Short mmCIF file of C-alpha atoms in Angstrom, two decimals:
data_model
loop_
_atom_site.label_atom_id
_atom_site.label_comp_id
_atom_site.label_asym_id
_atom_site.label_seq_id
_atom_site.Cartn_x
_atom_site.Cartn_y
_atom_site.Cartn_z
CA MET A 252 -55.36 43.16 -14.14
CA SER A 253 -52.03 42.90 -12.35
CA ILE A 254 -50.07 39.67 -12.44
CA TYR A 255 -47.11 39.23 -10.10
CA ARG A 256 -43.95 37.15 -10.21
CA ILE A 257 -41.56 35.92 -7.55
CA GLY A 258 -37.79 35.66 -8.13
CA ILE A 259 -35.63 33.71 -5.69
CA ASP A 260 -31.90 33.05 -5.76
CA VAL A 261 -30.22 30.70 -3.27
CA GLY A 262 -26.63 31.64 -2.43
CA GLY A 263 -24.14 30.17 0.03
CA THR A 264 -24.86 32.93 2.57
CA HIS A 265 -28.24 34.45 1.72
CA THR A 266 -31.43 33.42 -0.04
CA ASP A 267 -32.60 36.55 -1.84
CA ALA A 268 -36.20 37.06 -2.92
CA VAL A 269 -38.16 39.74 -4.77
CA LEU A 270 -41.78 40.25 -5.79
CA LEU A 271 -42.32 42.11 -9.07
CA ASP A 272 -45.42 43.39 -10.83
CA GLN A 273 -45.97 42.99 -14.58
CA ASN A 274 -43.95 46.16 -15.28
CA ASN A 275 -41.00 44.56 -13.40
CA THR A 276 -41.30 47.12 -10.58
CA VAL A 277 -39.88 45.75 -7.29
CA LEU A 278 -42.74 45.65 -4.75
CA SER A 279 -40.81 43.91 -1.96
CA GLU A 280 -37.38 42.38 -1.42
CA THR A 281 -35.55 40.47 1.28
CA LYS A 282 -32.26 38.78 2.14
CA SER A 283 -32.90 35.77 4.34
CA PRO A 284 -30.13 33.51 5.71
CA THR A 285 -29.66 30.34 3.65
CA THR A 286 -30.54 27.34 5.79
CA GLU A 287 -28.85 23.96 6.04
CA ASP A 288 -31.74 22.25 4.23
CA VAL A 289 -32.14 25.15 1.69
CA ALA A 290 -35.95 24.64 1.43
CA THR A 291 -36.62 26.36 4.78
CA GLY A 292 -34.58 29.39 3.67
CA ILE A 293 -36.58 29.55 0.42
CA TYR A 294 -39.88 29.34 2.31
CA ASN A 295 -38.83 32.03 4.84
CA ALA A 296 -37.71 34.46 2.12
CA MET A 297 -40.86 33.89 0.10
CA HIS A 298 -43.14 34.34 3.11
CA GLN A 299 -41.43 37.65 3.95
CA ILE A 300 -41.83 39.23 0.50
CA ILE A 301 -45.47 38.14 0.14
CA THR A 302 -46.35 39.46 3.61
CA GLN A 303 -44.52 42.78 2.94
CA ALA A 304 -46.16 43.39 -0.45
CA ASN A 305 -49.61 42.22 0.67
CA VAL A 306 -50.77 41.35 -2.87
CA PRO A 307 -53.55 38.83 -3.64
CA ARG A 308 -51.88 35.42 -3.68
CA GLU A 309 -54.03 34.16 -6.57
CA LYS A 310 -52.52 36.89 -8.79
CA ILE A 311 -48.95 35.56 -8.31
CA LYS A 312 -48.65 33.57 -11.52
CA TYR A 313 -44.91 32.99 -12.02
CA ALA A 314 -42.17 31.85 -9.68
CA MET A 315 -38.50 31.65 -10.71
CA LEU A 316 -35.75 29.92 -8.75
CA GLY A 317 -32.00 30.14 -9.15
CA THR A 318 -30.51 27.32 -7.10
CA THR A 319 -27.18 25.77 -6.17
CA HIS A 320 -28.75 22.35 -5.34
CA CYS A 321 -27.18 20.50 -8.28
CA THR A 322 -23.74 22.11 -7.95
CA ASN A 323 -23.65 21.32 -4.22
CA ALA A 324 -24.72 17.70 -4.77
CA ILE A 325 -21.83 17.14 -7.22
CA VAL A 326 -19.25 18.96 -5.07
CA GLU A 327 -20.36 17.21 -1.85
CA ARG A 328 -20.93 13.78 -3.59
CA LYS A 329 -24.33 13.57 -1.87
CA ARG A 330 -27.81 12.57 -3.06
CA LEU A 331 -26.55 11.54 -6.53
CA ASN A 332 -28.48 9.10 -8.75
CA LYS A 333 -27.27 5.58 -9.43
CA VAL A 334 -26.12 6.05 -13.03
CA ALA A 335 -25.46 3.63 -15.88
CA ALA A 336 -22.85 5.19 -18.19
CA ILE A 337 -23.00 3.75 -21.72
CA ARG A 338 -20.30 4.77 -24.20
CA ILE A 339 -20.89 3.87 -27.84
CA GLY A 340 -17.32 3.82 -29.12
CA ALA A 341 -15.76 0.36 -29.18
CA PRO A 342 -13.32 -0.61 -30.56
CA ALA A 343 -12.09 2.94 -31.35
CA THR A 344 -12.01 4.27 -27.75
CA LEU A 345 -11.11 1.19 -25.71
CA SER A 346 -7.73 2.63 -24.67
CA VAL A 347 -9.38 5.50 -22.71
CA LYS A 348 -12.00 4.33 -20.24
CA PRO A 349 -14.99 6.46 -19.17
CA LEU A 350 -14.51 8.71 -16.09
CA ILE A 351 -10.72 8.72 -16.51
CA GLY A 352 -9.22 11.76 -14.76
CA VAL A 353 -12.29 12.15 -12.53
CA PRO A 354 -11.48 12.21 -8.76
CA ASP A 355 -11.54 8.73 -7.19
CA ASP A 356 -14.38 9.48 -4.75
CA LEU A 357 -16.64 10.72 -7.59
CA ARG A 358 -15.70 7.76 -9.81
CA GLU A 359 -16.52 5.47 -6.87
CA VAL A 360 -20.09 6.89 -6.82
CA LEU A 361 -20.72 7.18 -10.57
CA GLY A 362 -18.58 4.37 -12.02
CA LYS A 363 -20.45 1.29 -10.78
CA HIS A 364 -22.29 0.58 -14.07
CA VAL A 365 -20.03 1.51 -16.99
CA TYR A 366 -20.43 -0.11 -20.43
CA LEU A 367 -18.56 0.15 -23.74
CA VAL A 368 -20.58 -0.74 -26.83
CA ARG A 369 -19.52 -1.12 -30.47
CA GLY A 370 -20.52 1.86 -32.61
CA GLY A 371 -19.88 5.56 -33.07
CA HIS A 372 -19.01 7.86 -35.95
CA GLU A 373 -15.95 9.46 -37.54
CA PHE A 374 -15.45 13.22 -37.37
CA ASP A 375 -17.01 13.56 -40.84
CA GLY A 376 -20.17 11.63 -39.89
CA ARG A 377 -19.20 8.23 -41.37
CA GLU A 378 -20.06 5.22 -39.22
CA ILE A 379 -17.00 3.62 -37.55
CA VAL A 380 -18.88 0.35 -37.04
CA PRO A 381 -22.63 -0.35 -36.87
CA LEU A 382 -24.27 0.01 -33.44
CA ASP A 383 -24.29 -3.28 -31.50
CA GLU A 384 -28.02 -3.31 -30.70
CA ASP A 385 -27.92 -6.76 -29.09
CA HIS A 386 -25.43 -5.45 -26.53
CA ILE A 387 -27.74 -2.51 -25.71
CA TYR A 388 -30.64 -4.95 -25.13
CA GLN A 389 -28.36 -7.05 -22.91
CA ILE A 390 -27.30 -3.95 -20.87
CA ALA A 391 -30.94 -2.88 -20.50
CA GLU A 392 -31.83 -6.26 -18.96
CA GLU A 393 -28.76 -6.16 -16.71
CA ILE A 394 -29.41 -2.68 -15.22
CA LYS A 395 -33.17 -3.15 -14.75
CA GLY A 396 -34.03 -2.04 -11.21
CA LYS A 397 -30.39 -1.23 -10.39
CA VAL A 398 -30.05 2.37 -11.69
CA ASP A 399 -32.07 5.61 -11.49
CA SER A 400 -30.84 7.20 -14.72
CA ILE A 401 -28.71 6.52 -17.81
CA ALA A 402 -26.03 8.58 -19.59
CA ILE A 403 -25.43 7.74 -23.26
CA THR A 404 -22.36 9.06 -25.08
CA SER A 405 -21.41 8.20 -28.65
CA VAL A 406 -18.21 9.12 -30.48
CA PHE A 407 -18.73 12.35 -32.47
CA SER A 408 -22.45 12.45 -31.65
CA PRO A 409 -22.53 16.27 -32.19
CA VAL A 410 -21.87 15.35 -35.86
CA SER A 411 -24.25 12.37 -35.98
CA LYS A 412 -26.47 11.42 -33.06
CA SER A 413 -28.21 8.45 -34.71
CA HIS A 414 -26.50 5.83 -32.49
CA GLU A 415 -27.39 7.68 -29.28
CA GLU A 416 -31.00 8.00 -30.38
CA ARG A 417 -31.31 4.33 -31.39
CA ALA A 418 -29.75 3.24 -28.06
CA SER A 419 -32.25 5.40 -26.16
CA GLU A 420 -35.16 3.83 -28.10
CA ILE A 421 -33.99 0.33 -27.10
CA LEU A 422 -33.51 1.33 -23.43
CA ARG A 423 -36.99 2.89 -23.25
CA GLU A 424 -38.48 -0.20 -24.91
CA VAL A 425 -37.02 -2.47 -22.19
CA LEU A 426 -37.03 -0.16 -19.14
CA GLY A 427 -40.16 1.91 -19.84
CA GLU A 428 -40.76 5.49 -20.92
CA HIS A 429 -40.04 7.03 -17.52
CA ILE A 430 -36.35 6.15 -17.09
CA PRO A 431 -34.39 9.46 -17.28
CA LEU A 432 -31.96 9.36 -20.24
CA SER A 433 -29.20 11.92 -20.84
CA LEU A 434 -27.82 12.07 -24.40
CA SER A 435 -24.40 13.69 -24.80
CA SER A 436 -25.33 15.26 -28.16
CA GLU A 437 -27.88 17.42 -26.30
CA ILE A 438 -25.51 18.50 -23.50
CA GLY A 439 -21.85 18.97 -24.45
CA SER A 440 -19.85 19.96 -27.52
CA VAL A 441 -17.15 18.13 -29.51
CA GLY A 442 -14.57 16.43 -27.23
CA LEU A 443 -15.46 12.93 -26.08
CA LEU A 444 -14.24 12.75 -22.47
CA GLU A 445 -15.48 16.20 -21.37
CA ARG A 446 -18.83 15.67 -23.08
CA GLU A 447 -19.15 12.23 -21.50
CA ASN A 448 -18.36 13.64 -18.03
CA ALA A 449 -20.97 16.39 -18.46
CA THR A 450 -23.57 13.81 -19.54
CA ILE A 451 -22.84 11.48 -16.60
CA LEU A 452 -23.00 14.43 -14.16
CA ASN A 453 -26.30 15.52 -15.73
CA ALA A 454 -27.74 12.02 -15.21
CA SER A 455 -26.45 11.99 -11.62
CA VAL A 456 -28.43 15.07 -10.48
CA VAL A 457 -31.83 14.34 -12.05
CA ASN A 458 -33.37 13.35 -8.69
CA VAL A 459 -31.76 16.35 -6.94
CA ALA A 460 -33.44 18.63 -9.50
CA LYS A 461 -36.77 16.83 -9.03
CA THR A 462 -36.54 17.22 -5.25
CA ALA A 463 -35.66 20.93 -5.57
CA ALA A 464 -38.59 21.46 -7.95
CA ASP A 465 -41.03 19.59 -5.70
CA GLY A 466 -39.78 21.50 -2.65
CA PHE A 467 -40.28 24.84 -4.40
CA ILE A 468 -43.79 23.92 -5.60
CA ASN A 469 -44.75 22.72 -2.10
CA ALA A 470 -43.42 25.95 -0.54
CA LEU A 471 -45.59 27.92 -2.99
CA LYS A 472 -48.62 25.73 -2.26
CA SER A 473 -48.19 26.19 1.49
CA GLU A 474 -48.48 29.95 0.83
CA GLY A 475 -51.61 29.35 -1.24
CA ILE A 476 -49.90 30.16 -4.56
CA ASP A 477 -50.57 28.30 -7.81
CA ALA A 478 -47.80 29.62 -10.06
CA LYS A 479 -45.97 28.39 -13.15
CA VAL A 480 -42.48 27.49 -11.95
CA PHE A 481 -39.22 28.13 -13.85
CA PHE A 482 -35.58 27.51 -12.97
CA GLY A 483 -32.63 29.76 -13.84
CA GLN A 484 -30.02 28.27 -16.16
CA ASN A 485 -26.42 29.31 -16.56
CA ASP A 486 -26.81 31.32 -19.78
CA GLY A 487 -28.95 33.93 -18.03
CA THR A 488 -32.32 32.55 -19.13
CA LEU A 489 -35.07 30.37 -17.67
CA MET A 490 -36.27 26.83 -18.30
CA SER A 491 -39.47 24.97 -17.43
CA ILE A 492 -39.55 22.26 -14.75
CA GLU A 493 -39.70 19.49 -17.40
CA TYR A 494 -36.63 20.95 -19.10
CA THR A 495 -34.84 21.39 -15.74
CA VAL A 496 -35.36 17.75 -14.79
CA LYS A 497 -34.05 16.67 -18.22
CA TYR A 498 -31.01 19.00 -18.19
CA PRO A 499 -30.31 19.78 -14.50
CA ILE A 500 -26.60 20.36 -15.25
CA PHE A 501 -27.59 23.67 -16.90
CA THR A 502 -28.46 25.09 -13.44
CA VAL A 503 -24.77 24.97 -12.45
CA ALA A 504 -23.45 28.57 -12.00
CA CYS A 505 -26.88 30.13 -12.54
CA GLY A 506 -26.46 32.32 -9.40
CA PRO A 507 -23.73 34.63 -10.76
CA THR A 508 -25.49 34.57 -14.14
CA ASN A 509 -28.73 35.81 -12.56
CA SER A 510 -26.72 38.62 -10.97
CA LEU A 511 -25.36 39.64 -14.38
CA ARG A 512 -28.84 39.70 -15.90
CA GLY A 513 -30.19 41.63 -12.91
CA ALA A 514 -27.28 44.10 -13.13
CA SER A 515 -28.00 44.71 -16.81
CA TYR A 516 -31.69 45.34 -16.11
CA LEU A 517 -31.12 47.63 -13.09
CA SER A 518 -28.36 49.71 -14.71
CA GLU A 519 -29.92 49.70 -18.22
CA LEU A 520 -26.49 48.79 -19.62
CA THR A 521 -26.07 46.03 -22.22
CA ASP A 522 -22.24 45.84 -22.20
CA ALA A 523 -20.27 46.12 -18.97
CA ILE A 524 -18.30 44.21 -16.35
CA VAL A 525 -20.33 43.05 -13.34
CA VAL A 526 -18.85 42.43 -9.89
CA ASP A 527 -21.21 40.35 -7.74
CA VAL A 528 -20.02 40.46 -4.11
CA GLY A 529 -21.69 37.86 -1.92
CA GLY A 530 -20.95 36.67 1.59
CA THR A 531 -18.36 34.11 0.52
CA THR A 532 -16.99 35.04 -2.93
CA SER A 533 -16.97 37.81 -5.52
CA ASP A 534 -17.83 36.70 -9.05
CA VAL A 535 -16.72 38.89 -11.93
CA GLY A 536 -18.42 38.41 -15.31
CA VAL A 537 -18.88 40.26 -18.60
CA LEU A 538 -22.17 41.41 -20.12
CA VAL A 539 -22.36 41.21 -23.91
CA GLN A 540 -25.70 42.44 -25.27
CA SER A 541 -27.27 41.99 -21.80
CA PHE A 542 -26.25 38.31 -21.59
CA PRO A 543 -23.21 36.77 -19.85
CA ARG A 544 -20.16 36.13 -22.03
CA GLU A 545 -19.71 32.39 -22.47
CA SER A 546 -16.53 30.57 -21.47
CA SER A 547 -14.58 28.95 -24.31
CA LEU A 548 -12.58 26.72 -21.94
CA ALA A 549 -13.31 23.31 -20.46
CA VAL A 550 -14.83 23.81 -17.02
CA GLU A 551 -14.26 21.63 -13.96
CA ILE A 552 -17.23 20.73 -11.78
CA GLY A 553 -16.45 18.78 -8.63
CA GLY A 554 -13.08 17.88 -10.16
CA ALA A 555 -14.52 16.51 -13.45
CA ARG A 556 -13.63 18.28 -16.72
CA THR A 557 -16.70 19.13 -18.78
CA ASN A 558 -17.40 21.08 -21.97
CA PHE A 559 -21.03 22.16 -21.80
CA ARG A 560 -21.79 25.87 -21.98
CA MET A 561 -20.84 27.92 -18.91
CA PRO A 562 -20.58 31.64 -18.21
CA ASP A 563 -17.08 33.14 -18.33
CA LEU A 564 -16.45 34.04 -14.69
CA VAL A 565 -13.55 34.78 -12.39
CA SER A 566 -14.33 33.98 -8.74
CA ILE A 567 -12.21 35.32 -5.90
CA GLY A 568 -12.41 34.42 -2.22
CA LEU A 569 -13.61 37.83 -1.08
CA GLY A 570 -17.08 38.47 0.32
CA GLY A 571 -18.75 40.13 3.28
CA GLY A 572 -17.99 37.16 5.53
CA THR A 573 -14.40 36.56 4.35
CA VAL A 574 -12.12 35.79 7.32
CA ILE A 575 -9.06 38.02 7.72
CA ARG A 576 -6.20 36.72 9.85
CA THR A 577 -3.43 38.91 11.29
CA GLN A 578 0.09 37.66 11.94
CA ASP A 579 2.63 38.65 14.58
CA ASN A 580 4.91 40.35 12.02
CA GLY A 581 2.11 42.79 11.04
CA ASP A 582 1.18 40.84 7.93
CA PHE A 583 -2.31 39.48 7.22
CA THR A 584 -4.13 37.03 4.97
CA ILE A 585 -7.53 37.52 3.33
CA GLY A 586 -9.71 34.38 3.06
CA PRO A 587 -10.37 32.28 1.13
CA ASP A 588 -12.67 30.90 3.87
CA SER A 589 -15.76 32.74 5.04
CA VAL A 590 -18.13 32.69 8.01
CA GLY A 591 -20.87 32.56 5.33
CA TYR A 592 -24.44 32.66 6.59
CA LYS A 593 -23.14 32.93 10.20
CA LEU A 594 -21.91 36.50 9.55
CA GLN A 595 -24.45 37.93 12.02
CA GLU A 596 -23.13 35.86 14.88
CA LYS A 597 -19.42 35.42 14.10
CA SER A 598 -18.15 38.84 12.91
CA LEU A 599 -16.88 41.47 15.38
CA VAL A 600 -19.51 44.13 14.59
CA PHE A 601 -22.25 41.64 15.54
CA GLY A 602 -20.52 40.65 18.80
CA GLY A 603 -18.59 37.66 17.46
CA ASP A 604 -14.84 37.00 17.68
CA ILE A 605 -13.76 36.68 14.03
CA LEU A 606 -12.36 39.58 11.96
CA THR A 607 -14.17 39.68 8.60
CA ALA A 608 -14.07 41.90 5.50
CA THR A 609 -17.29 43.55 6.78
CA ASP A 610 -15.56 44.51 10.04
CA VAL A 611 -12.74 46.21 8.11
CA ALA A 612 -15.16 48.29 6.02
CA VAL A 613 -17.23 49.27 9.10
CA ALA A 614 -14.13 50.22 11.14
CA LEU A 615 -12.96 52.52 8.31
CA GLY A 616 -16.40 54.18 8.07
CA LYS A 617 -17.04 52.83 4.54
CA VAL A 618 -20.36 51.30 5.54
CA GLU A 619 -22.73 51.23 8.51
CA ILE A 620 -23.52 47.68 9.56
CA GLY A 621 -23.78 46.29 13.08
CA ASP A 622 -22.09 48.11 15.97
CA SER A 623 -19.06 50.15 14.86
CA ALA A 624 -17.99 50.64 18.52
CA LYS A 625 -16.99 46.97 18.60
CA VAL A 626 -14.24 47.59 15.98
CA ALA A 627 -13.17 51.10 17.09
CA HIS A 628 -10.07 49.70 18.88
CA LEU A 629 -8.53 48.21 15.70
CA ASP A 630 -5.30 49.66 14.25
CA LYS A 631 -6.32 52.08 11.44
CA GLU A 632 -3.03 51.78 9.53
CA LEU A 633 -3.37 47.98 9.39
CA LEU A 634 -7.06 48.26 8.44
CA ASN A 635 -6.20 50.62 5.57
CA ARG A 636 -3.66 48.12 4.24
CA MET A 637 -6.26 45.35 4.48
CA TYR A 638 -8.87 47.45 2.64
CA THR A 639 -6.40 48.42 -0.11
CA LYS A 640 -5.60 44.73 -0.61
CA MET A 641 -9.34 43.82 -0.74
CA VAL A 642 -9.95 46.45 -3.43
CA SER A 643 -6.87 45.41 -5.44
CA LEU A 644 -8.12 41.78 -5.50
CA VAL A 645 -11.31 43.00 -7.19
CA GLU A 646 -9.40 45.31 -9.57
CA GLU A 647 -7.12 42.42 -10.64
CA ALA A 648 -10.19 40.25 -11.35
CA ILE A 649 -11.74 43.05 -13.44
CA ASP A 650 -8.48 43.38 -15.37
CA LYS A 651 -8.46 39.64 -16.14
CA MET A 652 -11.95 39.86 -17.67
CA LYS A 653 -11.25 42.86 -19.91
CA THR A 654 -10.41 42.30 -23.58
CA SER A 655 -8.68 45.69 -24.00
CA ALA A 656 -6.85 48.24 -21.84
CA ASP A 657 -9.70 50.79 -22.24
CA PRO A 658 -11.72 51.60 -19.10
CA VAL A 659 -15.18 49.98 -19.08
CA PRO A 660 -18.31 50.55 -16.96
CA VAL A 661 -18.37 48.37 -13.83
CA ILE A 662 -21.66 47.49 -12.13
CA LEU A 663 -21.50 46.48 -8.46
CA VAL A 664 -24.21 44.13 -7.19
CA GLY A 665 -24.73 41.67 -4.35
CA GLY A 666 -25.13 42.22 -0.61
CA GLY A 667 -21.37 42.59 -0.10
CA SER A 668 -20.95 45.27 -2.81
CA VAL A 669 -21.37 47.99 -0.16
CA LEU A 670 -17.82 47.14 0.94
CA LEU A 671 -16.30 48.45 -2.31
CA PRO A 672 -15.45 52.10 -3.12
CA GLU A 673 -17.06 54.44 -5.69
CA GLN A 674 -13.97 54.31 -7.92
CA LEU A 675 -12.03 51.32 -9.20
CA GLU A 676 -8.88 51.08 -11.31
CA GLY A 677 -9.76 50.23 -14.93
CA ALA A 678 -13.41 51.32 -14.59
CA SER A 679 -14.77 54.23 -16.64
CA GLU A 680 -17.54 54.52 -14.03
CA VAL A 681 -18.70 52.48 -11.05
CA ILE A 682 -22.46 51.98 -10.92
CA ARG A 683 -24.27 50.71 -7.83
CA PRO A 684 -27.91 50.57 -8.94
CA LYS A 685 -30.97 50.67 -6.68
CA HIS A 686 -31.94 47.17 -5.42
CA SER A 687 -28.37 46.01 -6.24
CA GLY A 688 -28.32 43.82 -3.11
CA VAL A 689 -30.93 41.51 -4.63
CA ALA A 690 -29.86 41.78 -8.30
CA ASN A 691 -29.61 37.97 -8.51
CA ALA A 692 -33.25 37.46 -7.48
CA ILE A 693 -34.33 40.23 -9.88
CA GLY A 694 -32.24 38.57 -12.62
CA SER A 695 -34.08 35.29 -12.12
CA ALA A 696 -37.50 37.02 -12.11
CA ILE A 697 -37.03 39.13 -15.28
CA SER A 698 -35.16 36.55 -17.35
CA GLN A 699 -36.26 35.36 -20.74
CA VAL A 700 -36.42 31.74 -21.89
CA SER A 701 -33.78 30.50 -24.32
CA GLY A 702 -32.83 27.57 -26.48
CA GLN A 703 -29.39 26.79 -27.88
CA ILE A 704 -28.19 24.48 -30.62
CA GLU A 705 -24.64 23.52 -31.58
CA LYS A 706 -24.17 21.39 -34.68
CA ILE A 707 -21.61 20.57 -37.38
CA TYR A 708 -22.79 21.08 -40.98
CA SER A 709 -21.21 20.09 -44.29
CA LEU A 710 -21.53 23.24 -46.42
CA ASP A 711 -20.83 21.27 -49.63
CA GLU A 712 -24.08 19.40 -49.01
CA ILE A 713 -26.34 22.11 -47.60
CA GLY A 714 -24.74 25.56 -48.17
CA ARG A 715 -24.04 28.20 -45.51
CA GLU A 716 -27.36 30.01 -45.78
CA LYS A 717 -29.46 26.87 -45.38
CA ALA A 718 -27.23 25.61 -42.54
CA LEU A 719 -27.70 28.88 -40.60
CA GLU A 720 -31.42 28.85 -41.30
CA HIS A 721 -31.72 25.26 -40.04
CA ALA A 722 -29.69 26.00 -36.87
CA LYS A 723 -31.79 29.11 -36.10
CA LEU A 724 -35.01 27.14 -36.51
CA GLN A 725 -33.73 24.39 -34.18
CA ALA A 726 -32.63 26.96 -31.56
CA LYS A 727 -36.10 28.54 -31.68
CA THR A 728 -37.74 25.11 -31.29
CA GLU A 729 -35.53 24.44 -28.24
CA ALA A 730 -36.61 27.79 -26.73
CA ILE A 731 -40.30 27.04 -27.28
CA ASN A 732 -39.82 23.61 -25.64
CA ALA A 733 -38.22 25.35 -22.66
CA GLY A 734 -41.25 27.64 -22.24
CA ALA A 735 -40.77 30.67 -24.54
CA ALA A 736 -43.53 32.46 -26.44
CA GLU A 737 -42.99 31.84 -30.17
CA GLU A 738 -43.94 35.36 -31.32
CA SER A 739 -41.35 37.02 -29.02
CA LEU A 740 -38.32 34.94 -30.08
CA VAL A 741 -35.15 36.65 -31.27
CA ILE A 742 -31.76 35.21 -32.20
CA VAL A 743 -29.31 36.62 -29.64
CA ASP A 744 -26.11 34.85 -30.61
CA VAL A 745 -24.69 33.17 -33.73
CA GLU A 746 -21.25 31.59 -33.93
CA ASP A 747 -19.96 30.04 -37.15
CA VAL A 748 -16.54 28.36 -36.93
CA PRO A 749 -15.09 26.68 -40.07
CA LEU A 750 -13.50 23.28 -39.32
CA ALA A 751 -10.52 23.11 -41.67
CA TYR A 752 -9.55 19.56 -40.62
CA MET A 753 -12.88 18.10 -41.77
CA PRO A 754 -13.86 17.23 -45.36
CA GLY A 755 -16.93 18.65 -47.09
CA ASN A 756 -16.22 22.30 -46.15
CA ALA A 757 -17.52 21.67 -42.62
CA THR A 758 -18.44 24.36 -40.11
CA ARG A 759 -19.61 24.32 -36.48
CA ILE A 760 -22.64 26.57 -35.96
CA ARG A 761 -23.89 27.59 -32.53
CA VAL A 762 -27.12 29.60 -32.28
CA LYS A 763 -29.01 30.88 -29.25
CA ALA A 764 -32.62 32.11 -29.40
CA ALA A 765 -34.39 33.86 -26.52
CA GLY A 766 -37.93 35.08 -25.93
CA ASP A 767 -40.41 36.14 -23.27
CA LEU A 768 -42.25 33.64 -21.12
CA ALA A 769 -45.24 32.05 -22.82
CA GLN A 770 -48.25 33.62 -21.12
CA PHE A 771 -49.83 31.68 -18.29
CA GLU A 772 -53.31 30.29 -18.96
CA MET A 773 -55.70 32.92 -17.60
CA LYS A 774 -58.82 30.73 -17.34
CA GLU A 775 -58.73 30.46 -13.55
CA LEU A 776 -58.61 34.26 -13.21
CA VAL A 777 -61.81 34.77 -15.21
#
């Protein structure tokens, strides 16, 4: 009995959708313009692929969505929750207030209810001072009815999270079980300010994630589909709706990540560089064992420095809709702005009046899109210089992502990848797989479910073997909570970093486990 799955990825220009069977064969695909309200674009794309494939709707049992909702909300400062930010760290951290270094307009939105409470731990797990529980009770009474969610950050909580957990118990006792709580020990790594920022941002987009999830479920229902819904997260795996609403920050940058996973699946390569060319930007990432390489740097989101896990990406302002401006002296500039989802009305080949990267490629006969007669009058010598510059921007980005001078395989995906040539400097081969235009939607549909744990262990107390065993077990538990089938779980990444500055022979262990989706209950099909 065939069971089908839908994969959707919302980009700045296009909403891509695919319908796959249980062997992951693509039955239908589409690129639909992203709409202002996003939900309409999702519905349109979904309607198209279901109509094209003509499969029984009751057999569509999974639906996966990669979305930019949460990223956009933070960047645009719109639709954010009213957040109470509680830092457990007085008196040790009084000199550096929460949200310091965050742009004023974001601090204005998120900094209305900020509290500093006595408590926290030293880097070796010793208590600085006991947690001031009375103060937490007092805060709970004060914020009742005034906030939508709460972010709790304690000093060195990745080493000991007992104060964060006790604070959350008190808040739930006073405010009820349903208040969304974000604990920093579950979101970021060591580094107080970045971890605190990530936790506050996570708390700020809980309602955005809920709205996106409800919108997606309603779009499915309106098509008569009762499917188990998953969201793409930025490590190339999926998470359940419950997990998404608890950790919405993990959806940030899931679009390029889905493209990397899709590229790996379509090309059957586990290690390569992927160039994902969209309508607005090109994202260059690295596949390591079929998963995106993780960034080791602090990442800025909407101007706030954070330190939760993110894929290692270089983004350049070059896509199919990138605007190219000529100057009187024969010079030109490429981007970084783009006509985005208005490509089919603004660019020259579609009868518009703006010269885009697509127009250059069409005029030089690299690709057939729109009406090439509309760009036949353009100066070929100038166009060649523009095209050479476009290609060199991509080659420079590839070079930045390489860890050695040796040529590596490069996989081209995304709707705009047709603009690039068959050979690139620094590439051992250039692969443009079938269905590459919707690799991101395929990536979201075929992804596994993962769980990750990062913790500091004292090896004098527990020993390396037991510490690794414990971390692996916790990572697997996280994956099962996110929706993975227990029997399919494998450990895909282990990092063990000794911390010389800490007593007790301490080490920081990070483990990621991934597995297939837990099978959908089949009762209603019988």
